CSV table of C-alpha atoms in Angstrom, one decimal:
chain,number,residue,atom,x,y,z
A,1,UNK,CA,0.0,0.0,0.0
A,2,UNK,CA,1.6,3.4,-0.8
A,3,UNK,CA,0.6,6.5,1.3
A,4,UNK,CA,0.5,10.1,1.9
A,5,UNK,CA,0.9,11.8,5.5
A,6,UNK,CA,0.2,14.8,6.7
A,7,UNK,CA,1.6,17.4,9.2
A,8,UNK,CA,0.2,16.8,12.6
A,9,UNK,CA,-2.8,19.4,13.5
A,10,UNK,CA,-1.3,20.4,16.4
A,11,UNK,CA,1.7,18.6,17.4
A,12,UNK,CA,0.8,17.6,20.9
A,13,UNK,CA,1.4,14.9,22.4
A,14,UNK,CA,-1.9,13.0,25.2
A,15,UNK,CA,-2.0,10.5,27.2
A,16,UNK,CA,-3.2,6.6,25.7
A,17,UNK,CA,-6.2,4.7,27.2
A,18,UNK,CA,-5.0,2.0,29.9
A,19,UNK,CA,-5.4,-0.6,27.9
A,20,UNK,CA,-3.2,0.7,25.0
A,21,UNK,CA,-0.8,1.4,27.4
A,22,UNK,CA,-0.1,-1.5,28.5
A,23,UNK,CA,0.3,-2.6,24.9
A,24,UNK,CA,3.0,0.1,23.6
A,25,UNK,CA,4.8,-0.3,27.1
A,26,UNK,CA,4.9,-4.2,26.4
A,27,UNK,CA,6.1,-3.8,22.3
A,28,UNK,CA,8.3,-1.4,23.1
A,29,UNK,CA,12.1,-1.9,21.7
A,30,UNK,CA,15.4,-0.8,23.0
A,31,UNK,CA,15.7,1.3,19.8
A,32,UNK,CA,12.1,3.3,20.3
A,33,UNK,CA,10.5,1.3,17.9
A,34,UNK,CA,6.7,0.0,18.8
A,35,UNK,CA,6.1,-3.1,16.3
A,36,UNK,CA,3.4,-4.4,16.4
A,37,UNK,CA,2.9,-7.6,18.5
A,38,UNK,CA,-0.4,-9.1,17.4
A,39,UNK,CA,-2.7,-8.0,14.0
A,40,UNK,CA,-6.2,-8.4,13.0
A,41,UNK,CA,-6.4,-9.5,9.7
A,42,UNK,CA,-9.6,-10.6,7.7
A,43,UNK,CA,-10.9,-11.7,4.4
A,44,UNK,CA,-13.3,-10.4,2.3
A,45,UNK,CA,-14.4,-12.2,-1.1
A,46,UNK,CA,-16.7,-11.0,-3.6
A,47,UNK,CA,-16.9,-13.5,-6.5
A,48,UNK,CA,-18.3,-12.2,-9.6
A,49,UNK,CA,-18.1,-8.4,-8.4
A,50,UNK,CA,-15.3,-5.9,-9.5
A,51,UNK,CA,-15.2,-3.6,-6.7
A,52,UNK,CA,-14.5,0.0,-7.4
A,53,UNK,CA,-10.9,0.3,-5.9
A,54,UNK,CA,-10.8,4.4,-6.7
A,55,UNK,CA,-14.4,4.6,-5.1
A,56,UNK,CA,-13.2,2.0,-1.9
A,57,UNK,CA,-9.9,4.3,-1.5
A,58,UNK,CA,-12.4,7.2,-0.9
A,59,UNK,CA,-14.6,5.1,1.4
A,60,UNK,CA,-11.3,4.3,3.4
A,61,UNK,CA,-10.7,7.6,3.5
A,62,UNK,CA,-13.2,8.8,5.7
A,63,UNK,CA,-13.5,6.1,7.4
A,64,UNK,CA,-10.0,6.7,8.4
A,65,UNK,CA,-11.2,10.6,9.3
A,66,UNK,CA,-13.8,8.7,11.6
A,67,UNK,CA,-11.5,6.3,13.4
A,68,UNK,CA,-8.3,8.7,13.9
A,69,UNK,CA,-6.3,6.2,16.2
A,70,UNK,CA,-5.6,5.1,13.2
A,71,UNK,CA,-3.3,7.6,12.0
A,72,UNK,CA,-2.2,9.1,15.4
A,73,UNK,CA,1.8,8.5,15.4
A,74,UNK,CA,2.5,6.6,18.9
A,75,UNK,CA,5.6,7.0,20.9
A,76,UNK,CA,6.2,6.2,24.7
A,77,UNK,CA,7.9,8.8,26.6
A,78,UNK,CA,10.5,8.1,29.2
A,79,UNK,CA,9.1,11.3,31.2
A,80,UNK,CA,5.3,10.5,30.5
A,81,UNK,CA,4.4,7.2,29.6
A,82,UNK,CA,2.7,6.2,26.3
A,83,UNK,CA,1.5,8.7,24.3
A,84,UNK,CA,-0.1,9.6,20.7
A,85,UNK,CA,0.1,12.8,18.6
A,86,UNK,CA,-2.6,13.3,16.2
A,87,UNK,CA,-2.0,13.6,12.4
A,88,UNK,CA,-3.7,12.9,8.9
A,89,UNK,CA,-3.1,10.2,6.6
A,90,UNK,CA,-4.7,9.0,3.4
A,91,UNK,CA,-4.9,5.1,2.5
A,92,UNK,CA,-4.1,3.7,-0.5
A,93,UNK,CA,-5.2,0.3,-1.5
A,94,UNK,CA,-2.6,-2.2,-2.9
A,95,UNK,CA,-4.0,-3.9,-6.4
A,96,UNK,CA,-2.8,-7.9,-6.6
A,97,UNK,CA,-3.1,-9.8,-10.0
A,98,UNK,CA,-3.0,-13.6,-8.8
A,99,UNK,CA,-0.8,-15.7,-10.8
A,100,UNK,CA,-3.4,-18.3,-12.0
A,101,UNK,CA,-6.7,-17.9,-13.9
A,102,UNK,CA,-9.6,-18.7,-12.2
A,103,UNK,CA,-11.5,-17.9,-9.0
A,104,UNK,CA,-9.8,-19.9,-6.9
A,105,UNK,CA,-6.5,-18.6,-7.9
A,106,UNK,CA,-7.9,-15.4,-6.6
A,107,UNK,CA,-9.3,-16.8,-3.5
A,108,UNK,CA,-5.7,-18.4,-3.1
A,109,UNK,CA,-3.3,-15.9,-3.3
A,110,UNK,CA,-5.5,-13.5,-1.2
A,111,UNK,CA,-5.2,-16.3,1.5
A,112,UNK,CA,-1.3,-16.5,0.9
A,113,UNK,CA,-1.4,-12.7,1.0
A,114,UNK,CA,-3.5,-12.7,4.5
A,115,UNK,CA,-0.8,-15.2,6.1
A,116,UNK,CA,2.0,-13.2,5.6
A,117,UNK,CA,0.4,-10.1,6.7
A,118,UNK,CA,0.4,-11.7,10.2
A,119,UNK,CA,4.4,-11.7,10.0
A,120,UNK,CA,4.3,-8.0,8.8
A,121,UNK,CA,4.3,-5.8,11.3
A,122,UNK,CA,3.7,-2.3,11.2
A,123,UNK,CA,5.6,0.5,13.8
A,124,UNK,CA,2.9,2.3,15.9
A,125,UNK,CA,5.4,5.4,15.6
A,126,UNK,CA,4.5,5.9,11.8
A,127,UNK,CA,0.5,6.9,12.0
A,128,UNK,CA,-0.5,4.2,9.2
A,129,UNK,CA,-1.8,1.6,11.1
A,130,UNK,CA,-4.6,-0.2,8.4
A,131,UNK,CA,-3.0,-2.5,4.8
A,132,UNK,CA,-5.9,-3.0,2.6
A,133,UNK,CA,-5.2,-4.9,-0.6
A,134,UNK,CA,-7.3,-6.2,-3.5
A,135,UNK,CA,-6.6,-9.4,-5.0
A,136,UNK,CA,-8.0,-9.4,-8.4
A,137,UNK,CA,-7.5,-10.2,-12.3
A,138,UNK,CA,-7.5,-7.6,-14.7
A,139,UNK,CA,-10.1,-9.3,-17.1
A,140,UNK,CA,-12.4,-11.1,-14.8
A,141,UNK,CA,-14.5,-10.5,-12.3
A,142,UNK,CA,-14.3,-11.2,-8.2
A,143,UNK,CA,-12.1,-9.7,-5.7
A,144,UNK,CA,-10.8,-10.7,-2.4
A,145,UNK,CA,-9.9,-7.9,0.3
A,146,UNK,CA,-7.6,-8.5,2.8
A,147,UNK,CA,-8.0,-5.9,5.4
A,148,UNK,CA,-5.0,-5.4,8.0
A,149,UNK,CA,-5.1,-3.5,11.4
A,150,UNK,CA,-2.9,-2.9,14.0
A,151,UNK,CA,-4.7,-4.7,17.3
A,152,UNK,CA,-2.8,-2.6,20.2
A,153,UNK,CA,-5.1,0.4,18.7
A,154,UNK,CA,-8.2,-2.0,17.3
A,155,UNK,CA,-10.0,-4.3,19.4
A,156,UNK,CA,-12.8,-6.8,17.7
A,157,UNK,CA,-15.8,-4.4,18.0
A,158,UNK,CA,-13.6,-1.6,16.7
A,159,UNK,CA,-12.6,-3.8,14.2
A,160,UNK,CA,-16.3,-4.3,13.1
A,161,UNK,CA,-17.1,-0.8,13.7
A,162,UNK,CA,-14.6,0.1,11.3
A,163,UNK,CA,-15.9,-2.7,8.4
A,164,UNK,CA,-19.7,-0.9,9.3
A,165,UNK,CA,-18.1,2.7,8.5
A,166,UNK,CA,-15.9,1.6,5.3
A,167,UNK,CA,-19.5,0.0,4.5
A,168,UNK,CA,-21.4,3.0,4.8
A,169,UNK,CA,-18.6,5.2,3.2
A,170,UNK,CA,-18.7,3.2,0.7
A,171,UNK,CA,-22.8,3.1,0.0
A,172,UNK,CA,-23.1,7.0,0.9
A,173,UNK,CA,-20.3,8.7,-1.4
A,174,UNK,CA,-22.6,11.7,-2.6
A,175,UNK,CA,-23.8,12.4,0.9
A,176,UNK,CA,-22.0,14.3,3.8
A,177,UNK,CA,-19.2,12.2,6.0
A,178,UNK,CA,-21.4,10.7,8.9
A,179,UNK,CA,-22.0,13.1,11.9
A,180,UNK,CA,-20.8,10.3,14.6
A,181,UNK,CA,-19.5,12.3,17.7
A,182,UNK,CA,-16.7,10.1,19.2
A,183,UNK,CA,-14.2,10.7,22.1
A,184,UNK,CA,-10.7,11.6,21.3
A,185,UNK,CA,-8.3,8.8,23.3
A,186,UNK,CA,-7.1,11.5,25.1
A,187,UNK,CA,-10.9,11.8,26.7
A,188,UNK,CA,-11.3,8.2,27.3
A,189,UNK,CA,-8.0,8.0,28.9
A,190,UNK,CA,-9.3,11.4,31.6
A,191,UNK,CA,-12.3,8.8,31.8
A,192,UNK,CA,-10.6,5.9,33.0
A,193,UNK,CA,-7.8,7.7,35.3
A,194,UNK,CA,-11.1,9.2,36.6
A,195,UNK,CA,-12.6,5.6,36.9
A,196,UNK,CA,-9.5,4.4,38.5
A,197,UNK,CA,-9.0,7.0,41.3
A,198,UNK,CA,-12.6,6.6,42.7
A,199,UNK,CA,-14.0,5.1,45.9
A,200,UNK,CA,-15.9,2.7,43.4
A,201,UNK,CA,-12.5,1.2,42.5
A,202,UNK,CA,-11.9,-0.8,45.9
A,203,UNK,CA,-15.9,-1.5,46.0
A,204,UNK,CA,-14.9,-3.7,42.8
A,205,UNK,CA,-11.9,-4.8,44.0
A,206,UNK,CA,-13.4,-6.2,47.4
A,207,UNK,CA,-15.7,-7.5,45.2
A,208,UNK,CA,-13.6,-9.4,43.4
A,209,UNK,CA,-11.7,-10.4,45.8
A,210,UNK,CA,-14.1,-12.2,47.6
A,211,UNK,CA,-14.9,-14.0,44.0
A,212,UNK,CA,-11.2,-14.7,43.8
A,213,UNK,CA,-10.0,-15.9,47.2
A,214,UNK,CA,-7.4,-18.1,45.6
A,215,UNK,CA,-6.5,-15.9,43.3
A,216,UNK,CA,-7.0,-15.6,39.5
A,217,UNK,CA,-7.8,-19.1,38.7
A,218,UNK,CA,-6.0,-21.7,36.3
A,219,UNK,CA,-7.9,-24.2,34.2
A,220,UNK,CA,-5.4,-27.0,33.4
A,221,UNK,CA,-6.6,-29.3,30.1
A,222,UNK,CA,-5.7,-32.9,29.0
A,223,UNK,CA,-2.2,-32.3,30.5
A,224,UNK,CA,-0.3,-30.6,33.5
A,225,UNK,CA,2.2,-29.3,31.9
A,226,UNK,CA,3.1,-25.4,33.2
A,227,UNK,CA,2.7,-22.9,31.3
A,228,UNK,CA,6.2,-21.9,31.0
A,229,UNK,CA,7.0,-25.3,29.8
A,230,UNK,CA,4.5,-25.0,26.8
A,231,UNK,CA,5.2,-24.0,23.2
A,232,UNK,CA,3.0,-21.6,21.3
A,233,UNK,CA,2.8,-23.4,18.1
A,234,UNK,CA,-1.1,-23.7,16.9
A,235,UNK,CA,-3.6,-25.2,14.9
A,236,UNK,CA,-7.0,-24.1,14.0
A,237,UNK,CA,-10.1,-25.7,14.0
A,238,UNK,CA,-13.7,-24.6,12.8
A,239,UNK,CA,-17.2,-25.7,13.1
A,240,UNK,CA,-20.3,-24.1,11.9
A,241,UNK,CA,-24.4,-24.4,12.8
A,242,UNK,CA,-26.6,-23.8,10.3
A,243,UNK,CA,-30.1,-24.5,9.2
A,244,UNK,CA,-32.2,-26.7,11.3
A,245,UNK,CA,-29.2,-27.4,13.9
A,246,UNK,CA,-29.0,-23.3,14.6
A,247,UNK,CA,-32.5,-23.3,15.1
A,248,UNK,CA,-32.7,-26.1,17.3
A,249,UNK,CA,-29.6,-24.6,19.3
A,250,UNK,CA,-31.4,-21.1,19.3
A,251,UNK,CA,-34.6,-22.9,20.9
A,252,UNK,CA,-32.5,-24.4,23.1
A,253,UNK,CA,-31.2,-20.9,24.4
A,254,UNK,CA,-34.6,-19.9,24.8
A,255,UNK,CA,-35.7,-22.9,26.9
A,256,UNK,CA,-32.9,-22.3,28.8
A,257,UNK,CA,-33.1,-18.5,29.3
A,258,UNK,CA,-29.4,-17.8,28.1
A,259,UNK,CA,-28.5,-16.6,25.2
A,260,UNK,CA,-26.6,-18.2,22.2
A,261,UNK,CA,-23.2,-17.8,23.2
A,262,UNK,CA,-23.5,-18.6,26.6
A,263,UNK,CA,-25.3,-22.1,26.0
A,264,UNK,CA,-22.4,-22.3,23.5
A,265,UNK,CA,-20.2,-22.0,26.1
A,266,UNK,CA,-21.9,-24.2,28.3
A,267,UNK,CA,-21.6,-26.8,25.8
A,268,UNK,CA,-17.8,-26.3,25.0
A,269,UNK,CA,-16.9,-26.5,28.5
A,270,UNK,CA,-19.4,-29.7,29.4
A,271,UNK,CA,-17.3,-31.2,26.6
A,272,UNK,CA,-14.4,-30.4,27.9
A,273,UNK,CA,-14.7,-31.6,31.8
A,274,UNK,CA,-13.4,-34.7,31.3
A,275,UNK,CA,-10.0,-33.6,30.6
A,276,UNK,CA,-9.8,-30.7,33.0
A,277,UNK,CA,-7.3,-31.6,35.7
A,278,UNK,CA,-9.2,-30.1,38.5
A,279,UNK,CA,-12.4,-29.6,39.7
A,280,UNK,CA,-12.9,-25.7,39.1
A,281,UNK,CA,-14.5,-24.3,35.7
A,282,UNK,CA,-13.3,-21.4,34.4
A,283,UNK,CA,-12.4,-19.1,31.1
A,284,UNK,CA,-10.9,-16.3,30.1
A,285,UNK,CA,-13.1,-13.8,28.5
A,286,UNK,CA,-13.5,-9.9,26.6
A,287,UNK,CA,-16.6,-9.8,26.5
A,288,UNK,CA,-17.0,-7.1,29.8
A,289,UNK,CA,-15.1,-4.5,27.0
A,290,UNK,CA,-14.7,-0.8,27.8
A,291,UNK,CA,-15.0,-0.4,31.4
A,292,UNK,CA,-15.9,3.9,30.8
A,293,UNK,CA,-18.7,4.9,28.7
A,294,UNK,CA,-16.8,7.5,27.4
A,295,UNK,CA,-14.8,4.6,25.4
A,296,UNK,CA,-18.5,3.7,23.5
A,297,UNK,CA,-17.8,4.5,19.7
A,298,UNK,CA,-14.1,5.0,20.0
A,299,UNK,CA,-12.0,2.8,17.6
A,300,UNK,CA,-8.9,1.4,19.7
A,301,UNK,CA,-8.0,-1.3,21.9
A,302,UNK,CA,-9.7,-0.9,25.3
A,303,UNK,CA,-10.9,-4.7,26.2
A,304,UNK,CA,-9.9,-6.0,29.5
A,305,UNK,CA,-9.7,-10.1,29.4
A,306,UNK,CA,-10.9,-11.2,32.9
A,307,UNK,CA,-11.6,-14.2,34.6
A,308,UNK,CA,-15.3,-15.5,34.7
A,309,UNK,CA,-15.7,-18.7,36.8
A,310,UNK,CA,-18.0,-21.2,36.3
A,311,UNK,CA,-19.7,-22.8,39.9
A,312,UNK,CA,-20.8,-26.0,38.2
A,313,UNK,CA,-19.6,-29.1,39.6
A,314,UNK,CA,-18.7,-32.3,37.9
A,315,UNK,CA,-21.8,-34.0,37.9
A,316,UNK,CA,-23.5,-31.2,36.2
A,317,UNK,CA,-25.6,-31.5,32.6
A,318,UNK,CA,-25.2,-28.9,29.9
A,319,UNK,CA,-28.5,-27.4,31.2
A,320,UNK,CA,-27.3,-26.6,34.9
A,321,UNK,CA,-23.5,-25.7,33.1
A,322,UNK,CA,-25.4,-23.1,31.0
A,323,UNK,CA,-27.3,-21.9,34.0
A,324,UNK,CA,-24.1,-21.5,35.9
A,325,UNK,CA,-22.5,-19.6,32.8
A,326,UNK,CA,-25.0,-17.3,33.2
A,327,UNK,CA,-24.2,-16.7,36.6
A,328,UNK,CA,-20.5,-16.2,35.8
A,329,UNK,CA,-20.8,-13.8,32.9
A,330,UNK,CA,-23.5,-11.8,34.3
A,331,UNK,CA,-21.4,-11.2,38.1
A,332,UNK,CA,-18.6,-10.6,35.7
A,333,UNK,CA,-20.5,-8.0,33.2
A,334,UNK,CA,-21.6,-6.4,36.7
A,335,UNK,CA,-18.1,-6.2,37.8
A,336,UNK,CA,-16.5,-4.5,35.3
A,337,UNK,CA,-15.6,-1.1,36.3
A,338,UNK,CA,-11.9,-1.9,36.7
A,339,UNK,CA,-9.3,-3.7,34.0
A,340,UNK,CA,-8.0,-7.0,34.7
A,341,UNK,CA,-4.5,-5.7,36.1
A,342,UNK,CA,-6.4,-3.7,39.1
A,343,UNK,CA,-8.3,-7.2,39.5
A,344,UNK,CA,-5.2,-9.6,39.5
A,345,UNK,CA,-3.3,-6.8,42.0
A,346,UNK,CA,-6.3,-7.1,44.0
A,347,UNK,CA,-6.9,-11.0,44.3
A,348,UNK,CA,-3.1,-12.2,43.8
A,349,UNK,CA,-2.0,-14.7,40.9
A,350,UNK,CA,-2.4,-17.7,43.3
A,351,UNK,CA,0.2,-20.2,43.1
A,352,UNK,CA,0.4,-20.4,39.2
A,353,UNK,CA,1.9,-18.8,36.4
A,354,UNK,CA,5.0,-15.8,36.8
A,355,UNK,CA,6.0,-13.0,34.9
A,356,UNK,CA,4.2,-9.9,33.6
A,357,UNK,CA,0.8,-10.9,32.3
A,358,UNK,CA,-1.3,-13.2,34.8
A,359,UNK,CA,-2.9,-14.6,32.0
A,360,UNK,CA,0.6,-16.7,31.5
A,361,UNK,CA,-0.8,-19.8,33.2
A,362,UNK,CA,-3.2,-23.0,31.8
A,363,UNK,CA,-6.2,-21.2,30.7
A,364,UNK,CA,-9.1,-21.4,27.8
A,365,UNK,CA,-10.2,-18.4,26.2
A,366,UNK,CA,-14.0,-17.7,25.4
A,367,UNK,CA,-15.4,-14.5,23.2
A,368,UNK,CA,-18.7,-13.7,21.8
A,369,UNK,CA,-17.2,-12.3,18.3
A,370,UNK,CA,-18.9,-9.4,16.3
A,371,UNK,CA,-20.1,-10.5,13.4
A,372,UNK,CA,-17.4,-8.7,11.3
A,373,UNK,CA,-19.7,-7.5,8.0
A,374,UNK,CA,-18.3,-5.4,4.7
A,375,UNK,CA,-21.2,-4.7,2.2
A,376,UNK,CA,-20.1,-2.9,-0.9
A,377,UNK,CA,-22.7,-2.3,-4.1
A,378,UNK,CA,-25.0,-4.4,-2.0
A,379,UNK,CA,-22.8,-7.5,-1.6
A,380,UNK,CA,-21.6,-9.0,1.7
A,381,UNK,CA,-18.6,-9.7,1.5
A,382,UNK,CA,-17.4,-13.9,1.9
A,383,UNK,CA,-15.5,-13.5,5.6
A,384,UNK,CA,-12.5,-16.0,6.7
A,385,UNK,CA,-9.1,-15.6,8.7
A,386,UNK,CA,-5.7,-15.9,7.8
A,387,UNK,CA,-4.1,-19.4,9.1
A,388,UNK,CA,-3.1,-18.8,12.7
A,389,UNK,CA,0.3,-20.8,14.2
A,390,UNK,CA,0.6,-19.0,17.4
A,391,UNK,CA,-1.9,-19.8,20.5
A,392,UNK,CA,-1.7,-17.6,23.7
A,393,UNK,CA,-4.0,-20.1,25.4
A,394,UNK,CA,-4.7,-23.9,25.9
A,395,UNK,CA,-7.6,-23.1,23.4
A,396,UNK,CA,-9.1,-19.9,22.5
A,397,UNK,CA,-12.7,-19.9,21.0
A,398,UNK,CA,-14.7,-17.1,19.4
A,399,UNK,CA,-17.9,-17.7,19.3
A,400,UNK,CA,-20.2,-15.5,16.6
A,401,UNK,CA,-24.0,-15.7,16.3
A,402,UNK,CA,-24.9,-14.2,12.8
A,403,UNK,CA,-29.0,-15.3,13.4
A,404,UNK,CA,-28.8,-17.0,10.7
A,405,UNK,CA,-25.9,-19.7,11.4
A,406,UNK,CA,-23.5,-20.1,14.4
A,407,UNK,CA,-19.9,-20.2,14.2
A,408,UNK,CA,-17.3,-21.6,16.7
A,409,UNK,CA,-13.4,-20.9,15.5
A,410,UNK,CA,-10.7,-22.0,17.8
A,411,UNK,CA,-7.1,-22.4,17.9
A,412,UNK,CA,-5.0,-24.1,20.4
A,413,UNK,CA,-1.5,-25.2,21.1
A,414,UNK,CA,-0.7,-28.1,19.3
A,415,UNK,CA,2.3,-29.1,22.7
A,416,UNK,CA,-1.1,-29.4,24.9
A,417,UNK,CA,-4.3,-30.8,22.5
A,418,UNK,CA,-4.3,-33.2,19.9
A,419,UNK,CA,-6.6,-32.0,17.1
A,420,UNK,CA,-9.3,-34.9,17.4
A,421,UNK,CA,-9.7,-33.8,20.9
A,422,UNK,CA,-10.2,-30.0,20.2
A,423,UNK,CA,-12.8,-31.8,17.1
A,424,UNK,CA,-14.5,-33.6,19.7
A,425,UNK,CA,-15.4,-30.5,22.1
A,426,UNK,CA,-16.6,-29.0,18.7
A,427,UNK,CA,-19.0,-31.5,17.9
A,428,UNK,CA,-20.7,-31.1,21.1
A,429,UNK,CA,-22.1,-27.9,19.8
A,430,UNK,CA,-24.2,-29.8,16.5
């Protein structure tokens, strides 16, 4: 993708949200330079439609003007602490010919392109923080986007707020850019500080201490092998509802009264009790999000990954696992006023894992995902993911309901879980 910058409007430098400040503190490099450390990258196929790349550079554009933190030039101060500096920047949108003829020539060497965006990092200190290229054939139609963001300033539901503005950029051209008030970071960030120095801080805290007494639980599977002692190499696995077997699981949810993800849950970790080593239930989860409202709207990175425990015992069916789901993710979603470091400062680490992140210890991650949607001339775009070989977790799951079909991804560490296992807590979803 070539670019163009611009001067910055003012040339100050503000303060980052919490959350992206642990980030830049954590990618930080002896030379200044802030690569990035993990990227959200996505797929977009539109057989038999030739998109309007002049027309979709436009749409970026202001979409780009919307979403700022994605051409705010990062830096971390040693005075100061991270911080960003606000300046203007125009995406262009690299044009691939694949080498074949064919569709799936296309549909190939966008997938080749998406996996080697994952080892291409950008550097948060340059303001350009989105790749967006179209894989296409001069003389035929169909084109596959692959669509590249930096995760340290774009979460999931930024991420799918940004694919709902390029979409309405894109649909809207003759009308006026969309009058969407958002928060600067800089106001978020006086939000949380504010959040973080009030009396309701240690009301949460006690709270979740007294959840927590041992500490930020561990959920050990199929093998007890630390966490320092396992490799990160992964392996993805997929399985989809659809038709009558979404419906059914939709009814189910009803019956239930829990909703689709967290009887998908329920399911996932019913399967997996017989290999936990231990008696606790537990995952790691995003889905409390922004902890101020000022962050609602904002594109960055402000989720906080926090503990939800699961009070179901052994002996218990997927119906009493889903109700005690519930129970988890509800006390957790009441909870949430605080990130995860105040909580794990709060409760202790227990006897497991070391180092910064308390998260580095046995765990399974669990997110409801946004339904991540780009509609151009009408046309929903064909979604899928790069291939992933890193896992952070035992297994992490994201878990998107579309209302039409629902879709469980996951990818584990391949030094912990043999695939056939990870297909067998799949298949308890169908």
């Amino acid at each position: 993708m070539t670019t163009q910058t611009g001067a910055a409007p003012d040339g100050l430098w503000r303060g980052v949200p919490h959350r992206m400040s642990i980030g830049l503190r954590h990618q930080l490099r002896d030379d200044g330079s802030l690569p990035s450390e993990n990227l959200t990258c996505f797929l977009f196929a539109f057989p038999g439609v030739r998109v309007d790349v002049p027309r979709l550079e436009r749409a970026l554009a202001r979409a780009v003007t919307a979403n700022p933190a994605l051409s705010h030039h990062y830096r971390v101060d040693p005075d100061h602490g991270p911080q960003y500096r606000e300046a203007e920047w125009r995406p262009r949108i690299d044009v691939v010919q694949p080498p074949g003829r064919g569709w799936e020539s296309t549909r190939t060497a966008a997938r080749r392109i998406a996996d080697a965006e994952l080892d291409n990092p950008f550097d948060l200190r340059d303001g350009r923080l989105l790749r967006v290229t179209a894989v296409r054939r001069p003389d035929g139609d169909g084109t596959v986007l692959v669509v590249t963001i930096d995760h340290t300033v774009c979460d999931g539901i930024s991420y799918a707020q940004f694919l709902d503005d390029l979409s309405a950029a894109y649909r809207d051209e003759d009308t006026a850019a969309p009058d969407r008030p958002r928060a600067s970071l800089a106001r978020v960030a006086a939000a949380e500080r504010r959040a973080l120095a009030g009396a309701a801080r240690e009301e949460l805290c006690d709270a979740w201490r007294g959840r927590l007494p041992d500490g930020i639980p561990e959920l050990v599977l199929a093998r007890p092998t630390p966490w320092t002692a396992c490799t990160a190499e992964g392996d993805q696995a997929t399985t989809v509802l659809s038709g009558p077997e979404y419906e059914r699981h939709v009814r189910h949810a009803a019956e239930l009264s829990v909703s689709s993800f967290m009887l998908a849950t329920a399911k996932l970790l019913h399967a997996m009790r017989p290999s936990v080593l231990g008696d606790e239930l537990s995952f790691f989860s995003p889905l409390p999000g922004r902890f101020v409202p000022a962050a609602r709207g904002v594109l960055g990175n402000f989720v906080s990954v926090l503990p939800v425990t699961v009070p179901a015992p052994r002996s218990a069916d997927v119906a009493a696992t889903a109700e005690a789901v519930r129970e988890g993710v509800l006390w957790t979603l009441r909870h949430q006023g605080v990130p995860f470091d105040v909580i794990r400062d709060a409760v202790g680490n227990g006897d497991a894992g070391n180092g910064e992140f308390s998260y580095q210890r046995r765990s399974v991650f669990i997110s409801g995902n946004p339904v991540m949607r780009l509609e151009l001339d009408g046309f929903q775009g064909q979604m899928s993911v790069p291939t992933l070989s890193d896992a952070m977790f035992d297994i992490s799951l994201w878990i998107a309901d579309t209302g039409t079909e629902l879709r469980a991804s996951s990818v584990f560490r391949t030094s912990l879980l043999d695939r056939s296992l990870v297909e067998t807590w799949l298949s308890a979803l169908h």
